[in-house]
Amino acid sequence: MAHRSSRSRLEEIVGFAALLASPALLFWVTSLPGDLPRGVVHGLPAALLVWAALCLERHLKRFARLKILGDSSYSLYLLHVLSMPALGMAWKHFGFGGAAGNATLMLLLFAGSVASSIVLYLWVEVPLTRALRRHLG
């Protein structure tokens, strides 16, 4: 039993460390010279973020309020395809760039996409689902 508890604690520590390291890795990779493949620039930090989520999955049950993120994930899937490229073009048009500008853009895109997907979920998806259930039985 003690082994399982120490393993669980180690998973939690590693998960939080990976969660914190993911944006730092993104910032570092975008600051490297040269034109790196997109899979490296965005894929490595994303993989680290997924790994963090897997490590923390068992521990996140304490954070029931985060359930909304999972519930709104389909809205995020639908929205990010349109909103992220548009915001990226606007960002570039206004001249924000470089490593710090790109990292800031990624954080803003992430936060904006998550926030807008929650709004879409609560204001559109939930009411439509309720109405369809009422009418279809």
mmCIF file of C-alpha atoms in Angstrom:
data_model
loop_
_atom_site.group_PDB
_atom_site.id
_atom_site.type_symbol
_atom_site.label_atom_id
_atom_site.label_comp_id
_atom_site.label_asym_id
_atom_site.label_seq_id
_atom_site.Cartn_x
_atom_site.Cartn_y
_atom_site.Cartn_z
ATOM 1 C CA MET A 1 0.000 0.000 0.000
ATOM 2 C CA ALA A 2 2.844 2.408 0.816
ATOM 3 C CA HIS A 3 4.410 1.670 -2.581
ATOM 4 C CA ARG A 4 1.206 2.645 -4.369
ATOM 5 C CA SER A 5 0.903 5.856 -2.364
ATOM 6 C CA SER A 6 4.498 6.909 -3.106
ATOM 7 C CA ARG A 7 4.007 6.040 -6.787
ATOM 8 C CA SER A 8 0.849 8.120 -6.857
ATOM 9 C CA ARG A 9 2.665 11.059 -5.264
ATOM 10 C CA LEU A 10 5.538 10.715 -7.748
ATOM 11 C CA GLU A 11 3.049 10.741 -10.663
ATOM 12 C CA GLU A 12 1.504 13.895 -9.274
ATOM 13 C CA ILE A 13 4.883 15.648 -8.931
ATOM 14 C CA VAL A 14 6.020 14.574 -12.407
ATOM 15 C CA GLY A 15 2.659 15.578 -13.884
ATOM 16 C CA PHE A 16 2.752 19.070 -12.397
ATOM 17 C CA ALA A 17 6.397 19.481 -13.445
ATOM 18 C CA ALA A 18 5.505 18.488 -17.026
ATOM 19 C CA LEU A 19 2.504 20.820 -16.955
ATOM 20 C CA LEU A 20 4.757 23.724 -15.980
ATOM 21 C CA ALA A 21 7.518 22.694 -18.389
ATOM 22 C CA SER A 22 5.276 22.553 -21.463
ATOM 23 C CA PRO A 23 4.934 26.340 -21.992
ATOM 24 C CA ALA A 24 8.618 26.783 -21.141
ATOM 25 C CA LEU A 25 9.518 24.199 -23.784
ATOM 26 C CA LEU A 26 7.311 25.977 -26.307
ATOM 27 C CA PHE A 27 9.005 29.293 -25.549
ATOM 28 C CA TRP A 28 12.475 27.724 -25.783
ATOM 29 C CA VAL A 29 11.784 25.818 -29.030
ATOM 30 C CA THR A 30 10.329 28.901 -30.732
ATOM 31 C CA SER A 31 13.428 30.888 -29.796
ATOM 32 C CA LEU A 32 15.833 28.459 -31.470
ATOM 33 C CA PRO A 33 17.468 29.691 -34.673
ATOM 34 C CA GLY A 34 16.463 28.167 -37.970
ATOM 35 C CA ASP A 35 13.204 26.918 -39.331
ATOM 36 C CA LEU A 36 12.289 23.842 -37.321
ATOM 37 C CA PRO A 37 9.523 21.497 -38.454
ATOM 38 C CA ARG A 38 6.126 22.350 -37.066
ATOM 39 C CA GLY A 39 5.924 18.945 -35.419
ATOM 40 C CA VAL A 40 8.961 19.793 -33.326
ATOM 41 C CA VAL A 41 7.943 23.353 -32.489
ATOM 42 C CA HIS A 42 4.388 22.533 -31.454
ATOM 43 C CA GLY A 43 4.409 18.748 -31.195
ATOM 44 C CA LEU A 44 6.979 18.385 -28.429
ATOM 45 C CA PRO A 45 5.288 20.841 -26.050
ATOM 46 C CA ALA A 46 1.894 19.324 -26.882
ATOM 47 C CA ALA A 47 3.191 15.806 -26.194
ATOM 48 C CA LEU A 48 4.577 16.982 -22.859
ATOM 49 C CA LEU A 49 1.203 18.519 -22.028
ATOM 50 C CA VAL A 50 -0.607 15.263 -22.874
ATOM 51 C CA TRP A 51 1.871 13.325 -20.746
ATOM 52 C CA ALA A 52 1.209 15.729 -17.869
ATOM 53 C CA ALA A 53 -2.523 15.164 -18.260
ATOM 54 C CA LEU A 54 -2.051 11.399 -18.185
ATOM 55 C CA CYS A 55 0.061 11.629 -15.038
ATOM 56 C CA LEU A 56 -2.472 13.901 -13.357
ATOM 57 C CA GLU A 57 -5.673 12.250 -14.579
ATOM 58 C CA ARG A 58 -6.250 10.262 -11.414
ATOM 59 C CA HIS A 59 -5.474 13.289 -9.250
ATOM 60 C CA LEU A 60 -7.678 15.731 -11.146
ATOM 61 C CA LYS A 61 -10.877 14.171 -9.830
ATOM 62 C CA ARG A 62 -10.412 16.568 -6.924
ATOM 63 C CA PHE A 63 -10.919 19.405 -9.386
ATOM 64 C CA ALA A 64 -14.497 18.693 -10.488
ATOM 65 C CA ARG A 65 -14.826 22.206 -11.900
ATOM 66 C CA LEU A 66 -12.376 21.248 -14.641
ATOM 67 C CA LYS A 67 -15.001 18.868 -16.046
ATOM 68 C CA ILE A 68 -16.240 21.772 -18.165
ATOM 69 C CA LEU A 69 -13.013 21.560 -20.166
ATOM 70 C CA GLY A 70 -13.813 18.020 -21.204
ATOM 71 C CA ASP A 71 -17.453 18.817 -21.832
ATOM 72 C CA SER A 72 -16.561 21.751 -24.084
ATOM 73 C CA SER A 73 -13.835 19.906 -25.999
ATOM 74 C CA TYR A 74 -16.020 19.329 -29.074
ATOM 75 C CA SER A 75 -16.782 23.050 -29.210
ATOM 76 C CA LEU A 76 -13.045 23.680 -28.969
ATOM 77 C CA TYR A 77 -12.488 21.279 -31.842
ATOM 78 C CA LEU A 78 -15.033 23.155 -33.957
ATOM 79 C CA LEU A 79 -13.862 26.662 -33.043
ATOM 80 C CA HIS A 80 -10.093 26.410 -33.181
ATOM 81 C CA VAL A 81 -10.064 25.643 -36.896
ATOM 82 C CA LEU A 82 -11.513 29.073 -37.660
ATOM 83 C CA SER A 83 -10.383 31.252 -34.782
ATOM 84 C CA MET A 84 -6.707 30.335 -34.453
ATOM 85 C CA PRO A 85 -5.652 31.049 -38.054
ATOM 86 C CA ALA A 86 -7.653 34.292 -38.103
ATOM 87 C CA LEU A 87 -6.111 35.528 -34.877
ATOM 88 C CA GLY A 88 -2.667 34.411 -36.027
ATOM 89 C CA MET A 89 -3.006 36.449 -39.240
ATOM 90 C CA ALA A 90 -4.180 39.490 -37.274
ATOM 91 C CA TRP A 91 -1.246 39.096 -34.887
ATOM 92 C CA LYS A 92 1.181 38.953 -37.793
ATOM 93 C CA HIS A 93 -0.519 41.899 -39.524
ATOM 94 C CA PHE A 94 0.015 44.110 -36.474
ATOM 95 C CA GLY A 95 3.703 43.205 -36.396
ATOM 96 C CA PHE A 96 3.961 41.142 -33.259
ATOM 97 C CA GLY A 97 6.576 38.495 -33.783
ATOM 98 C CA GLY A 98 9.780 36.983 -32.554
ATOM 99 C CA ALA A 99 10.010 34.319 -29.901
ATOM 100 C CA ALA A 100 8.330 36.340 -27.141
ATOM 101 C CA GLY A 101 5.577 37.538 -29.476
ATOM 102 C CA ASN A 102 4.916 34.027 -30.772
ATOM 103 C CA ALA A 103 4.855 32.545 -27.279
ATOM 104 C CA THR A 104 2.458 35.290 -26.169
ATOM 105 C CA LEU A 105 0.287 34.591 -29.207
ATOM 106 C CA MET A 106 0.174 30.879 -28.364
ATOM 107 C CA LEU A 107 -0.894 31.605 -24.794
ATOM 108 C CA LEU A 108 -3.567 34.066 -25.962
ATOM 109 C CA LEU A 109 -4.830 31.645 -28.611
ATOM 110 C CA PHE A 110 -4.986 28.863 -26.058
ATOM 111 C CA ALA A 111 -6.834 30.931 -23.460
ATOM 112 C CA GLY A 112 -9.156 32.514 -26.019
ATOM 113 C CA SER A 113 -9.988 29.206 -27.658
ATOM 114 C CA VAL A 114 -10.741 27.523 -24.345
ATOM 115 C CA ALA A 115 -12.873 30.438 -23.130
ATOM 116 C CA SER A 116 -14.833 30.686 -26.381
ATOM 117 C CA SER A 117 -15.390 26.926 -26.491
ATOM 118 C CA ILE A 118 -16.855 27.004 -22.982
ATOM 119 C CA VAL A 119 -19.185 29.828 -24.009
ATOM 120 C CA LEU A 120 -20.229 27.960 -27.175
ATOM 121 C CA TYR A 121 -20.786 24.796 -25.161
ATOM 122 C CA LEU A 122 -22.917 26.493 -22.501
ATOM 123 C CA TRP A 123 -24.887 28.811 -24.790
ATOM 124 C CA VAL A 124 -25.342 26.631 -27.878
ATOM 125 C CA GLU A 125 -24.461 22.973 -27.390
ATOM 126 C CA VAL A 126 -26.212 22.402 -24.043
ATOM 127 C CA PRO A 127 -29.501 24.112 -25.051
ATOM 128 C CA LEU A 128 -29.540 22.324 -28.417
ATOM 129 C CA THR A 129 -28.865 18.963 -26.797
ATOM 130 C CA ARG A 130 -31.677 19.511 -24.278
ATOM 131 C CA ALA A 131 -34.106 20.546 -27.014
ATOM 132 C CA LEU A 132 -33.221 17.542 -29.161
ATOM 133 C CA ARG A 133 -33.658 15.167 -26.228
ATOM 134 C CA ARG A 134 -37.070 16.652 -25.476
ATOM 135 C CA HIS A 135 -38.239 16.337 -29.053
ATOM 136 C CA LEU A 136 -36.691 13.001 -29.899
ATOM 137 C CA GLY A 137 -37.536 11.290 -26.687
#
